[in-house]
Each structure stands twice: as C-alpha cells, then as structure tokens.
Amino acid sequence: MAARWWWWRCGCSPRRAAPTPRPRPAACAGSLERRAAPDARAQVRRDAPSSMPSISFVKNLTSAFPNVYNISRFHQKTPASGEKYTDPFKLGWRDLKGLYEDIRKELLISTTELKEMSEYHFDGKGKAFRPIIVVLMARACNIHHNNSRDMQASQRSIALIAEMIHTASLVHDDVIDDASSRRGKHTVNKIWGEKKAVLAGDLILSAASIVLARTGNIAVVSIITQVLEDLVRGEFLQLGSKENENERFAHYLEKTFKKTASLIANSCKAVSVLGCPDPVVHEIAYQYGKNVGIAFQLIDDVLDFTSCSDQMGKPTSTDLKLGLATGPVLFACQQFPEMNDMIMRRFSLPGDVARARQYVLESDGVQQTTYLAQRYCHEAVREISKLRPSTERDALIQLSETVLTRDK
C-alpha cells in the first residue's frame, strides 16, 4: 500500500513492472546508454529564492517537459550569439590557467609532511568540474548584466575556493568511509592515517576561508559559508535512513543536494552576486548550479553500478558496501520490495550487497535514475537559457549534456 501511495504522489502508475531479468553489464563495458524509462514520473523540488532548499515533491517535470529522452534535443544548434559550441572545459580553462599552482600558494605551510598531505590532491589531475562551472557562470552573468567581457579577480577566487572546499570534503569523506583509493591513487588517510587526514582537510578549509575573506563581500561570505553547513548536515543525513519508505527518496535527494549540489549552486550564486546586482540573475545562477549538481550525483550513483574501478578511479559498488541506498536502489525497491529489509539493515548481512546489486541490475533502477538526472539537467538548461546569449551561456548548456554522458 505504501509503495502504491509513493507512486501516486509522484504521478506514476502504481503498476509494478514484472522483474524480467536483464543481462548484467560487462565489467568495463564503457558508458551506459542513457535511455529514458518512459513510465518514470520523478518529482523535482523547487526552492523559494529567499530560503535555503528543503525537499518537497511539489513540481512534476513530466507535465512541464513531456517526452524528455535526450537533453540535446533542447539545445539550439546555432547559438543566438552566432558562435559554434565550444568545449566547455577548454573554454573554462582559459580563466583557470595556474589554478592548482595558485591553490598550492594559498596553502602556506612550513611543516613538510602537512604540506605534502594538503597538496596531495591538487596535482592537476582532477576534472576541475566545479571551477569550470564557476568561471563560465561568472562570465555569462557579467555579459548578461552589462555585456562585460572581463571577469573580476574575486570571481576567479570563488573558483579556487570551490575546488578547495570540494577537495577538503573528499579527504574527510575518505576518512569517514575508510576509503583506500581516490582518483586512481591511495587516499590521504591510507598513506598518512586518519587523524592526520582530518587535520589536512581542516587546513584546506581554513585556507579557503582566508581566500573567501579577501573578497571583502559579506553577502558572498554568507553564501559560501552555507556550503560548509550543508556539507556537515548532508553527512549526518547520510549516516541515517528513513524507516518509512515513502520518505526515503526525499531523504536521499536532500542528502544529495547538501553533500554535492549546494557547493555548485552557491558558488554559482556567489559569482553572480559579485558580477550583477539583479536578484533574478542570482536565482538563475543558483538554480542552474543546484540542478546540474543533483544530476551530477545521480549519474555518479548510476556509475557505481555500471562502470568499473579502472574507469572510476575508485572501487565500484562502494555505496552498497557503506550501507547506502542511492537512486538505483530506491527505484529497484519498487520492483523488489524484499529490498526494504536490506535497506533498513544497511546491507549488513552476508550476501546483502551482492543480492542488492543483482536486484538493481534486473530492475529499471539504473534507467529510472538516469531519467531523473535528465529532468534535472533539463531544468538547469531552462534556467540558464534565461540569460542573454553568450558563448559562456551556451557552454553551460553544453556542460549539462556532458554531465549525462560521462562514464567516470
């Protein structure tokens, strides 16, 4: 009965699909074909501009955007700016040359060991996904406001801060999860131990705070500080789970926002505040970052089931081993209700992880989660399209498709 109520609330048919076995993906079969499940009706919350986000299933994107199967169909093939689409990463790196060198300069540490630990992940091998979004958003907002082609030094500083906060959170997460590999190499806690890894993460955050203070903008300081609070609250949400299965998806999306999307959303908002006085633009930037951020994590949760360790640079099926029920698991649970008991005991019994993984692969959990990510990305495109046409705005649209098609 509860499952039927959940599907009614989300605008879905309560009919349960037959658990037809599906072939298990090859260990390294590459990226999953992003095929939308036509019967999915996933709800996406909207946040009031004046308040921090809270989960509520009040808007059904299905009715607003029917038959969303491939987000590229919504792209303008010829941007209004008259320029062809540019690789968003190549375009963004024009403003990020020396990014990691500049971050290392901010880590002014005299102790050799602490310096090595703090600089460990700033080796230039990361995707710099967050800094790329930040600088593209900064330029898009500047052009929208007064057609300025210049980016302020303080806006670029937000890109550094975003990468520093993200990296510090990874160091801390690896301690909490007792992870041994990240980005294809050993974690800080694996090499130096948990206690020192925690201190290294704290040091990175303190350096980011100093850079933030130098912006001299109280509003921006408040916006970025919210990210730190959300990271902590998100981690606490991840430590628990909802006994009521109808509340689990809301709990999962709220955790996803706080742990992943808040940093992107608030960093985008911060650079818009620095470059444009219009609150409407601030909300556009925030909503774009929020939706892309949630979609990014949804695809990450999909890849935990469909990719291999070599592609991801970290072990797969990690979430199940940590006792976490992500999107694919929660959707699969609608077809295999016996997973509810495993979710509540956090897959702690012998064989739980293997059984849960098999249920996910035999269900539409992966496809449904991918479909939900498509909807979030489409909402991001809808928001950013409100800005004046520019190469940077179009690159942000293109970036939303990159989020959906990535394989690591």
Coordinates of C-alpha atoms in Angstrom, one line a residue:
M1 CA 0.0 0.0 0.0
A2 CA 2.8 2.4 0.9
A3 CA 4.5 1.7 -2.4
R4 CA 1.3 2.5 -4.3
W5 CA 0.9 5.7 -2.3
W6 CA 4.5 6.8 -3.2
W7 CA 4.0 6.3 -6.9
W8 CA 0.6 8.1 -6.8
R9 CA 2.3 11.0 -5.1
C10 CA 5.0 11.2 -7.8
G11 CA 2.4 11.0 -10.5
C12 CA 3.3 7.4 -11.5
S13 CA 1.3 4.4 -12.3
P14 CA 1.2 2.1 -9.2
R15 CA 1.5 -1.0 -11.5
R16 CA 4.6 -2.9 -10.6
A17 CA 6.8 -4.0 -13.5
A18 CA 7.5 -7.7 -13.9
P19 CA 11.0 -8.4 -12.7
T20 CA 12.3 -9.6 -16.1
P21 CA 16.0 -10.4 -15.7
R22 CA 18.3 -8.2 -17.6
P23 CA 21.8 -9.1 -18.7
R24 CA 24.5 -7.9 -16.3
P25 CA 26.7 -5.2 -17.8
A26 CA 30.2 -6.2 -18.8
A27 CA 32.8 -5.2 -16.2
C28 CA 34.2 -2.4 -18.3
A29 CA 31.6 -2.0 -20.9
G30 CA 32.1 1.8 -21.1
S31 CA 29.3 4.3 -20.6
L32 CA 25.8 3.3 -20.1
E33 CA 23.4 4.1 -22.9
R34 CA 21.3 6.9 -21.4
R35 CA 17.9 5.6 -22.3
A36 CA 15.0 7.1 -20.6
A37 CA 12.3 5.0 -19.0
P38 CA 9.0 6.3 -20.4
D39 CA 6.9 5.3 -17.4
A40 CA 9.0 7.2 -14.9
R41 CA 7.4 10.2 -13.3
A42 CA 10.0 11.7 -10.9
Q43 CA 9.3 14.7 -8.9
V44 CA 11.7 17.6 -8.5
R45 CA 11.6 20.1 -5.8
R46 CA 11.8 23.9 -6.3
D47 CA 13.3 26.2 -3.7
A48 CA 12.0 29.6 -2.7
P49 CA 14.5 32.3 -3.7
S50 CA 14.8 33.7 -0.2
S51 CA 15.3 30.4 1.7
M52 CA 17.7 27.5 1.6
P53 CA 16.5 24.4 -0.2
S54 CA 14.3 21.9 1.5
I55 CA 12.9 18.8 -0.2
S56 CA 9.3 18.8 -1.3
F57 CA 7.8 16.9 -4.2
V58 CA 5.7 19.8 -5.5
K59 CA 6.6 20.0 -9.1
N60 CA 6.3 17.3 -11.7
L61 CA 8.6 18.0 -14.6
T62 CA 6.8 15.3 -16.6
S63 CA 3.9 17.6 -17.2
A64 CA 6.1 20.6 -17.9
F65 CA 8.5 18.7 -20.2
P66 CA 6.9 15.7 -21.8
N67 CA 8.9 13.0 -23.5
V68 CA 12.3 14.2 -22.3
Y69 CA 14.5 11.4 -23.7
N70 CA 17.6 13.3 -24.8
I71 CA 18.5 16.7 -23.5
S72 CA 20.4 17.6 -26.6
R73 CA 17.1 18.0 -28.5
F74 CA 16.6 21.1 -26.5
H75 CA 19.9 22.7 -27.5
Q76 CA 20.0 25.5 -30.1
K77 CA 22.0 24.1 -32.9
T78 CA 23.1 27.6 -33.8
P79 CA 23.5 29.7 -30.7
A80 CA 21.9 33.1 -30.8
S81 CA 25.4 34.6 -30.2
G82 CA 26.3 33.4 -33.7
E83 CA 29.2 31.2 -32.4
K84 CA 29.6 27.5 -32.5
Y85 CA 29.5 25.4 -29.4
T86 CA 32.9 25.4 -27.7
D87 CA 34.1 22.6 -25.4
P88 CA 33.1 24.0 -22.0
F89 CA 36.2 22.6 -20.4
K90 CA 38.6 24.2 -22.9
L91 CA 36.7 27.5 -22.7
G92 CA 36.7 27.5 -18.9
W93 CA 40.4 26.7 -18.6
R94 CA 41.2 30.0 -20.2
D95 CA 40.4 31.5 -16.9
L96 CA 41.8 28.7 -14.8
K97 CA 45.4 28.5 -16.0
G98 CA 47.6 28.1 -12.9
L99 CA 44.5 27.0 -10.8
Y100 CA 46.3 24.3 -8.8
E101 CA 49.5 26.3 -8.6
D102 CA 47.5 29.2 -7.1
I103 CA 45.8 26.9 -4.7
R104 CA 49.1 25.5 -3.5
K105 CA 50.3 29.1 -2.9
E106 CA 47.4 29.6 -0.6
L107 CA 48.5 26.6 1.4
L108 CA 51.3 28.4 3.2
I109 CA 52.6 25.6 5.4
S110 CA 56.1 25.2 6.8
T111 CA 55.7 21.6 8.0
T112 CA 56.8 19.3 5.2
E113 CA 54.5 16.4 6.0
L114 CA 51.4 18.6 6.4
K115 CA 52.3 20.4 3.2
E116 CA 52.5 17.1 1.3
M117 CA 49.2 16.0 2.7
S118 CA 47.4 19.2 1.9
E119 CA 48.7 19.5 -1.6
Y120 CA 48.3 15.8 -2.4
H121 CA 45.1 16.1 -4.4
F122 CA 45.9 19.4 -6.0
D123 CA 48.1 17.7 -8.6
G124 CA 46.3 18.9 -11.7
K125 CA 44.8 15.5 -12.4
G126 CA 41.2 16.3 -11.3
K127 CA 38.4 17.2 -13.7
A128 CA 38.0 20.7 -12.1
F129 CA 34.3 20.4 -12.9
R130 CA 33.3 22.9 -10.2
P131 CA 35.8 25.6 -11.1
I132 CA 34.8 25.3 -14.7
I133 CA 31.2 25.9 -14.0
V134 CA 32.1 28.8 -11.7
V135 CA 34.1 30.8 -14.3
L136 CA 31.7 30.1 -17.1
M137 CA 28.8 31.3 -14.9
A138 CA 30.8 34.4 -13.9
R139 CA 31.3 35.4 -17.5
A140 CA 27.8 34.5 -18.5
C141 CA 26.4 36.7 -15.7
N142 CA 28.8 39.6 -16.5
I143 CA 27.8 39.6 -20.1
H144 CA 24.1 39.4 -19.2
H145 CA 24.5 42.4 -16.9
N146 CA 26.5 44.9 -18.9
N147 CA 28.0 42.9 -21.8
S148 CA 31.3 42.9 -19.9
R149 CA 33.9 40.5 -21.3
D150 CA 36.1 40.9 -18.1
M151 CA 36.0 38.6 -15.1
Q152 CA 36.8 40.0 -11.7
A153 CA 39.6 38.6 -9.7
S154 CA 37.2 37.9 -6.8
Q155 CA 35.0 35.8 -9.1
R156 CA 38.0 33.7 -10.1
S157 CA 38.8 33.4 -6.4
I158 CA 35.4 31.7 -5.9
A159 CA 36.6 29.0 -8.4
L160 CA 39.6 28.3 -6.2
I161 CA 37.5 28.2 -3.1
A162 CA 35.0 25.8 -4.7
E163 CA 37.8 23.4 -5.6
M164 CA 39.4 23.7 -2.1
I165 CA 36.1 23.0 -0.3
H166 CA 35.4 20.1 -2.6
T167 CA 38.8 18.5 -2.1
A168 CA 38.7 19.0 1.7
S169 CA 35.3 17.3 1.7
L170 CA 36.8 14.4 -0.2
V171 CA 39.6 14.0 2.3
H172 CA 37.1 14.0 5.2
D173 CA 34.7 11.6 3.3
D174 CA 37.5 9.1 2.7
V175 CA 38.2 9.1 6.5
I176 CA 34.5 8.5 7.3
D177 CA 34.2 5.8 4.6
D178 CA 37.7 4.3 5.4
A179 CA 38.3 4.5 1.6
S180 CA 41.7 3.4 0.3
S181 CA 41.7 4.9 -3.2
R182 CA 40.6 8.1 -4.9
R183 CA 41.2 9.4 -8.4
G184 CA 43.3 6.3 -9.2
K185 CA 45.7 6.6 -6.2
H186 CA 45.8 6.0 -2.5
T187 CA 43.8 8.3 -0.3
V188 CA 45.4 10.7 2.3
N189 CA 44.1 8.6 5.2
K190 CA 45.6 5.4 3.6
I191 CA 49.0 7.0 3.4
W192 CA 49.2 9.2 6.5
G193 CA 46.5 7.8 8.7
E194 CA 43.0 9.0 9.7
K195 CA 44.0 11.6 12.3
K196 CA 46.4 13.4 10.1
A197 CA 44.0 13.2 7.1
V198 CA 41.3 15.0 9.2
L199 CA 43.8 17.8 10.0
A200 CA 44.8 18.1 6.4
G201 CA 41.2 18.6 5.3
D202 CA 40.7 21.2 8.1
L203 CA 43.8 23.0 6.9
I204 CA 42.5 23.2 3.3
L205 CA 39.2 24.6 4.6
S206 CA 41.0 27.2 6.7
A207 CA 43.0 28.3 3.7
A208 CA 39.8 28.5 1.6
S209 CA 38.2 30.7 4.3
I210 CA 41.1 33.1 4.1
V211 CA 40.7 33.4 0.4
L212 CA 37.0 33.9 0.9
A213 CA 37.5 36.7 3.4
R214 CA 39.7 38.6 0.9
T215 CA 36.7 39.0 -1.4
G216 CA 35.5 41.6 1.1
N217 CA 31.9 40.9 0.2
I218 CA 29.7 40.0 3.3
A219 CA 26.9 38.5 1.1
V220 CA 29.3 36.2 -0.7
V221 CA 30.9 35.1 2.6
S222 CA 27.5 34.2 3.9
I223 CA 26.6 32.3 0.7
I224 CA 29.8 30.2 0.7
T225 CA 29.6 29.6 4.5
Q226 CA 26.2 28.0 3.9
V227 CA 28.0 25.3 1.8
L228 CA 30.1 24.3 4.8
E229 CA 26.9 23.9 6.9
D230 CA 25.2 21.9 4.2
L231 CA 28.2 19.5 3.9
V232 CA 28.0 18.7 7.6
R233 CA 24.2 18.3 7.6
G234 CA 24.4 16.2 4.5
E235 CA 26.9 13.9 6.1
F236 CA 24.6 13.4 9.0
L237 CA 21.7 12.7 6.7
Q238 CA 23.9 10.0 5.0
L239 CA 24.5 8.4 8.4
G240 CA 20.8 7.7 8.8
S241 CA 17.9 6.3 6.8
K242 CA 14.2 6.6 6.8
E243 CA 12.2 3.7 8.1
N244 CA 9.2 5.0 6.1
E245 CA 9.9 4.0 2.5
N246 CA 7.8 6.9 1.3
E247 CA 10.2 9.4 2.9
R248 CA 13.4 7.7 1.7
F249 CA 13.6 9.4 -1.7
A250 CA 13.1 12.8 -0.2
H251 CA 15.8 12.0 2.3
Y252 CA 18.1 10.8 -0.5
L253 CA 17.6 13.9 -2.6
E254 CA 18.1 16.2 0.4
K255 CA 21.3 14.5 1.2
T256 CA 22.4 14.7 -2.4
F257 CA 21.7 18.4 -2.5
K258 CA 23.6 19.2 0.7
K259 CA 26.6 16.9 0.0
T260 CA 27.1 17.7 -3.7
A261 CA 24.8 20.3 -5.3
S262 CA 25.0 23.0 -2.6
L263 CA 28.6 23.8 -3.4
I264 CA 27.9 24.2 -7.1
A265 CA 24.7 26.1 -6.6
N266 CA 26.1 28.6 -4.0
S267 CA 29.3 29.1 -5.9
C268 CA 27.4 30.0 -9.0
K269 CA 25.2 32.3 -6.9
A270 CA 28.3 33.9 -5.4
V271 CA 29.9 34.9 -8.7
S272 CA 26.6 36.2 -9.9
V273 CA 26.4 38.4 -6.8
L274 CA 29.9 39.7 -7.5
G275 CA 29.1 40.5 -11.1
C276 CA 25.5 41.6 -11.2
P277 CA 23.1 43.4 -8.8
D278 CA 20.0 41.7 -10.1
P279 CA 18.5 39.1 -7.6
V280 CA 16.7 37.4 -10.6
V281 CA 20.1 36.6 -12.1
H282 CA 21.3 35.3 -8.7
E283 CA 18.4 32.9 -8.6
I284 CA 19.0 31.8 -12.2
A285 CA 22.7 31.0 -11.3
Y286 CA 21.7 29.2 -8.1
Q287 CA 19.0 27.1 -9.8
Y288 CA 21.3 26.1 -12.6
G289 CA 24.0 25.0 -10.2
K290 CA 21.5 23.2 -8.0
N291 CA 20.0 21.2 -10.8
V292 CA 23.3 20.3 -12.5
G293 CA 24.8 19.4 -9.2
I294 CA 22.0 17.0 -8.3
A295 CA 22.1 15.5 -11.8
F296 CA 25.9 15.0 -11.5
Q297 CA 25.5 13.0 -8.3
L298 CA 22.6 10.9 -9.7
I299 CA 24.8 9.9 -12.6
D300 CA 27.6 9.2 -10.1
D301 CA 25.3 6.8 -8.3
V302 CA 24.4 5.2 -11.6
L303 CA 28.1 4.7 -12.5
D304 CA 28.6 2.9 -9.2
F305 CA 26.6 0.1 -10.7
T306 CA 27.6 0.3 -14.4
S307 CA 31.2 1.4 -14.5
C308 CA 34.4 -0.4 -13.4
S309 CA 37.1 0.5 -10.9
D310 CA 39.6 1.5 -13.6
Q311 CA 37.2 4.0 -15.2
M312 CA 36.1 5.5 -11.9
G313 CA 39.5 5.7 -10.2
K314 CA 37.8 4.2 -7.1
P315 CA 36.1 0.9 -6.2
T316 CA 32.5 0.4 -7.5
S317 CA 29.5 -0.8 -5.5
T318 CA 31.0 1.3 -2.8
D319 CA 27.7 2.8 -1.7
L320 CA 26.1 -0.6 -1.0
K321 CA 29.2 -1.7 1.0
L322 CA 28.8 1.5 3.0
G323 CA 25.1 0.7 3.6
L324 CA 23.8 3.5 1.4
A325 CA 20.6 3.3 -0.6
T326 CA 21.1 5.5 -3.7
G327 CA 18.7 6.3 -6.5
P328 CA 19.1 3.0 -8.4
V329 CA 18.4 1.0 -5.2
L330 CA 15.4 3.1 -4.3
F331 CA 13.9 2.7 -7.7
A332 CA 14.7 -1.0 -7.8
C333 CA 12.9 -1.4 -4.5
Q334 CA 9.6 -0.6 -6.2
Q335 CA 10.0 -3.8 -8.2
F336 CA 11.7 -5.9 -5.5
P337 CA 10.0 -4.9 -2.1
E338 CA 12.2 -7.5 -0.4
M339 CA 15.0 -4.9 -0.6
N340 CA 13.3 -2.9 2.1
D341 CA 14.6 -5.1 4.9
M342 CA 18.2 -4.9 3.4
I343 CA 18.0 -1.1 3.2
M344 CA 16.9 -0.8 6.9
R345 CA 19.8 -3.1 8.0
R346 CA 22.1 -1.1 5.6
F347 CA 23.1 -4.3 3.6
S348 CA 24.9 -5.6 6.7
L349 CA 24.2 -9.3 6.4
P350 CA 26.4 -11.6 4.3
G351 CA 25.3 -11.7 0.7
D352 CA 23.2 -8.5 1.0
V353 CA 25.5 -6.4 -1.2
A354 CA 25.6 -9.0 -4.0
R355 CA 21.8 -9.6 -3.8
A356 CA 21.0 -5.9 -3.8
R357 CA 23.3 -5.3 -6.8
Q358 CA 21.6 -8.1 -8.7
Y359 CA 18.2 -6.7 -8.0
V360 CA 19.3 -3.3 -9.2
L361 CA 20.7 -4.7 -12.5
E362 CA 17.5 -6.7 -13.0
S363 CA 15.2 -3.7 -12.5
D364 CA 14.8 -0.4 -14.1
G365 CA 16.6 1.3 -11.3
V366 CA 19.5 2.5 -13.4
Q367 CA 17.3 3.7 -16.2
Q368 CA 14.9 5.5 -13.9
T369 CA 17.8 7.3 -12.1
T370 CA 19.3 8.3 -15.4
Y371 CA 15.9 9.6 -16.5
L372 CA 15.6 11.6 -13.3
A373 CA 19.1 13.1 -13.9
Q374 CA 17.9 14.1 -17.4
R375 CA 15.0 16.0 -15.9
Y376 CA 17.2 17.9 -13.5
C377 CA 19.6 18.8 -16.4
H378 CA 16.7 20.0 -18.5
E379 CA 15.6 22.2 -15.7
A380 CA 19.2 23.6 -15.5
V381 CA 19.0 24.3 -19.2
R382 CA 15.7 26.1 -18.8
E383 CA 17.1 28.3 -16.1
I384 CA 20.4 29.3 -17.8
S385 CA 18.6 30.0 -21.1
K386 CA 17.0 33.0 -19.4
L387 CA 20.4 34.8 -19.6
R388 CA 21.5 36.9 -22.6
P389 CA 23.0 34.6 -25.3
S390 CA 26.8 34.3 -25.0
T391 CA 29.4 31.7 -25.7
E392 CA 29.7 31.0 -21.9
R393 CA 26.0 30.6 -21.5
D394 CA 25.9 28.1 -24.4
A395 CA 28.9 26.3 -22.9
L396 CA 26.9 25.9 -19.6
I397 CA 24.1 24.4 -21.7
Q398 CA 26.6 22.0 -23.3
L399 CA 28.0 21.1 -19.9
S400 CA 24.6 19.8 -18.8
E401 CA 24.8 17.2 -21.5
T402 CA 28.3 16.3 -20.5
V403 CA 27.0 15.5 -17.1
L404 CA 24.6 13.0 -18.5
T405 CA 27.0 11.3 -20.9
R406 CA 30.1 10.9 -18.7
D407 CA 31.4 7.5 -17.9
K408 CA 33.6 8.3 -14.9

